[in-house]
Amino acid sequence: MDTDDPTGRSSIAHPHRASRARLGLAGAGLAAALTLSACSGISLPTGDGGQVNLDLDGDGGSLTVTDEDGNEQNIDIETDDDSFAITDGDGNNIMSGGGGTEVPEDFPSDIPLPDGELQFSSSVTVDSGDNWSLTYLVPGDPVTVTEALRGEMDSAGFEEISSWQAEDASATVMEGNGYTVSLMTADAPDSEGTSVTYTVTQQS
């Protein structure tokens, strides 16, 4: 991947993230669900011989995931009134949402992103490769937004594999530059705009 990005993002992959995702992904979703419950001092089995230890309060806390071989991964959780952030022990983003959400540092720089409010982001690594998910709130109706985003992806070297379009929603799958991108749009009824979700998978 390129290391130069005009937006200031670095697309350098982190080698340690494969281990982090295998250990941390099981606990990250659980942490997001339990953080608001202010759970503390809880140990839960993962079903594969490992366990998740939680030490959370109303402002977040920490979580340790242990696999069946005894390997540990620390996860930190921070929350405030309208946002949350889950990071690994080195400060790398696993999942975040709400105010202050940022595009993961290792998100591919050759995938164009819309002008809008980033509401959610996640970044994980599994055996098959890196995966990212981003959700934006973008001004405009779904049809107009979808046409613009498809055009930007096409200009960036991505080929449309499949698509579906309705008045208030769409789904598009595109491939290029070593990635598969699923692009979904939907009318955002509580806001004046369109919800746009990117799901990006690194091709093996």
XYZ file of C-alpha atoms in Angstrom:
204
model
C 0.000 0.000 0.000
C 1.010 3.612 -0.461
C 2.383 5.354 2.569
C 1.621 8.873 1.305
C -1.933 10.076 1.752
C -3.048 13.669 1.186
C -5.603 13.300 3.952
C -2.830 12.558 6.444
C -3.809 8.913 6.920
C -1.121 6.258 6.893
C -1.930 3.095 4.968
C 0.886 1.063 6.535
C -0.548 -2.154 7.921
C 0.315 -3.137 11.489
C 1.757 -6.696 11.577
C 0.609 -7.227 15.168
C -3.007 -6.570 14.281
C -3.651 -10.138 13.145
C -3.068 -11.322 16.694
C -5.008 -8.385 18.073
C -8.072 -9.163 15.985
C -8.111 -12.887 16.718
C -8.001 -12.130 20.430
C -9.701 -8.775 20.534
C -12.598 -9.029 18.108
C -14.490 -11.421 20.331
C -14.205 -8.997 23.193
C -14.630 -5.708 21.339
C -18.283 -6.174 20.509
C -18.957 -7.439 24.009
C -17.162 -4.455 25.480
C -19.215 -2.034 23.421
C -22.405 -3.637 24.681
C -21.347 -3.803 28.324
C -19.540 -0.489 28.714
C -22.751 1.444 29.231
C -23.801 -1.105 31.854
C -20.769 -0.223 34.019
C -19.837 -3.880 34.499
C -16.707 -4.547 36.560
C -14.715 -7.567 37.668
C -16.460 -10.003 35.313
C -14.811 -13.057 33.725
C -16.654 -14.715 30.828
C -15.713 -17.806 28.764
C -15.451 -17.309 24.995
C -16.470 -20.866 24.087
C -13.125 -21.767 22.502
C -11.097 -22.345 25.642
C -10.388 -18.670 26.280
C -11.973 -16.032 28.461
C -12.762 -12.315 28.601
C -12.011 -10.348 31.781
C -13.881 -7.045 32.152
C -13.057 -4.117 34.421
C -15.371 -1.296 33.347
C -17.050 1.717 34.893
C -19.283 4.454 33.543
C -16.398 6.124 31.689
C -14.988 2.946 30.164
C -12.129 0.860 31.485
C -10.160 -2.137 30.286
C -10.736 -5.614 28.961
C -8.350 -8.543 28.645
C -8.990 -11.363 26.175
C -7.122 -14.635 26.764
C -7.133 -17.351 24.099
C -6.907 -21.098 24.633
C -3.089 -20.940 24.493
C -2.893 -18.348 27.255
C -2.034 -15.420 24.960
C -3.454 -12.146 26.269
C -4.628 -9.019 24.465
C -5.485 -5.853 26.358
C -8.288 -3.618 25.097
C -9.042 -0.119 26.397
C -12.504 1.435 26.311
C -13.297 5.131 26.629
C -16.775 6.660 26.626
C -18.436 10.007 27.068
C -21.977 11.276 26.614
C -22.182 10.745 22.848
C -19.257 8.568 21.772
C -17.105 5.526 22.491
C -13.666 4.327 21.426
C -12.162 0.847 21.728
C -8.396 0.548 21.208
C -5.781 -2.147 21.663
C -2.962 -1.944 24.179
C -0.839 0.059 21.714
C -3.542 2.657 21.108
C -4.608 1.357 17.682
C -8.308 1.841 16.928
C -10.484 -1.282 16.854
C -13.905 0.339 16.926
C -15.299 3.817 17.550
C -18.528 5.719 17.156
C -20.174 9.047 17.854
C -18.442 12.405 18.101
C -14.710 12.431 17.365
C -14.758 9.209 15.319
C -11.788 8.988 12.942
C -10.889 6.957 9.866
C -8.495 4.154 10.939
C -4.864 5.029 10.226
C -4.373 1.921 8.082
C -7.492 2.438 5.931
C -6.475 2.132 2.240
C -5.622 5.580 0.882
C -6.730 4.703 -2.664
C -10.395 4.283 -1.677
C -12.202 7.636 -2.044
C -14.386 8.679 0.879
C -17.327 11.108 0.920
C -17.578 14.566 2.387
C -19.772 13.999 5.410
C -19.884 13.197 9.104
C -18.109 9.969 10.070
C -20.345 8.260 12.629
C -18.743 4.817 13.064
C -15.490 3.077 12.185
C -13.920 -0.308 12.818
C -10.707 -2.013 11.768
C -9.905 -5.695 12.231
C -7.472 -8.234 10.844
C -8.346 -11.879 10.350
C -6.468 -14.721 8.688
C -7.896 -13.771 5.272
C -6.718 -10.147 5.492
C -7.614 -6.685 6.747
C -11.214 -5.514 7.046
C -12.652 -2.048 7.653
C -16.129 -0.613 8.123
C -17.053 3.078 7.978
C -20.460 4.737 8.272
C -21.022 8.343 7.182
C -23.930 10.761 7.187
C -23.724 12.527 3.812
C -25.822 15.482 2.588
C -28.176 14.686 -0.295
C -30.657 11.998 -1.271
C -29.612 8.331 -1.690
C -29.844 8.329 -5.504
C -27.669 11.426 -5.941
C -25.165 10.323 -3.298
C -24.891 6.811 -4.751
C -24.249 8.066 -8.287
C -21.518 10.396 -7.038
C -19.798 7.726 -4.936
C -19.913 5.133 -7.729
C -18.345 7.688 -10.069
C -15.542 8.432 -7.618
C -14.842 4.728 -7.108
C -14.786 4.161 -10.879
C -12.310 7.015 -11.327
C -10.114 5.469 -8.627
C -9.832 2.213 -10.587
C -12.631 0.141 -9.061
C -14.907 -2.016 -11.228
C -18.573 -2.519 -10.395
C -19.357 -6.201 -9.797
C -22.997 -5.924 -8.783
C -25.472 -3.235 -7.810
C -29.028 -2.635 -6.705
C -30.791 0.709 -6.591
C -34.086 1.942 -5.154
C -35.345 5.433 -4.430
C -34.325 5.346 -0.776
C -31.486 2.788 -0.694
C -28.779 1.089 -2.744
C -26.138 -1.622 -2.564
C -23.012 -1.766 -4.715
C -20.054 -4.152 -4.759
C -16.859 -2.999 -6.459
C -13.374 -4.469 -6.789
C -9.997 -2.948 -7.496
C -6.509 -2.221 -6.174
C -6.570 -5.468 -4.172
C -9.811 -4.728 -2.297
C -13.494 -5.594 -2.402
C -15.707 -2.676 -1.399
C -19.354 -3.053 -0.426
C -21.062 0.333 -0.578
C -24.526 0.658 0.946
C -26.659 3.803 1.108
C -30.000 4.451 2.776
C -32.191 7.412 3.550
C -31.495 8.726 7.053
C -35.022 9.470 8.333
C -33.870 11.304 11.463
C -31.496 13.561 9.540
C -31.435 15.460 6.280
C -29.070 13.239 4.375
C -28.031 9.723 3.440
C -26.393 7.052 5.565
C -23.422 5.560 3.700
C -21.639 2.412 4.877
C -18.366 1.158 3.409
C -17.311 -2.420 4.117
C -13.811 -3.001 2.763
C -12.099 -6.387 2.563
C -8.514 -6.981 1.532
C -8.405 -9.631 -1.186
C -6.247 -12.653 -0.434
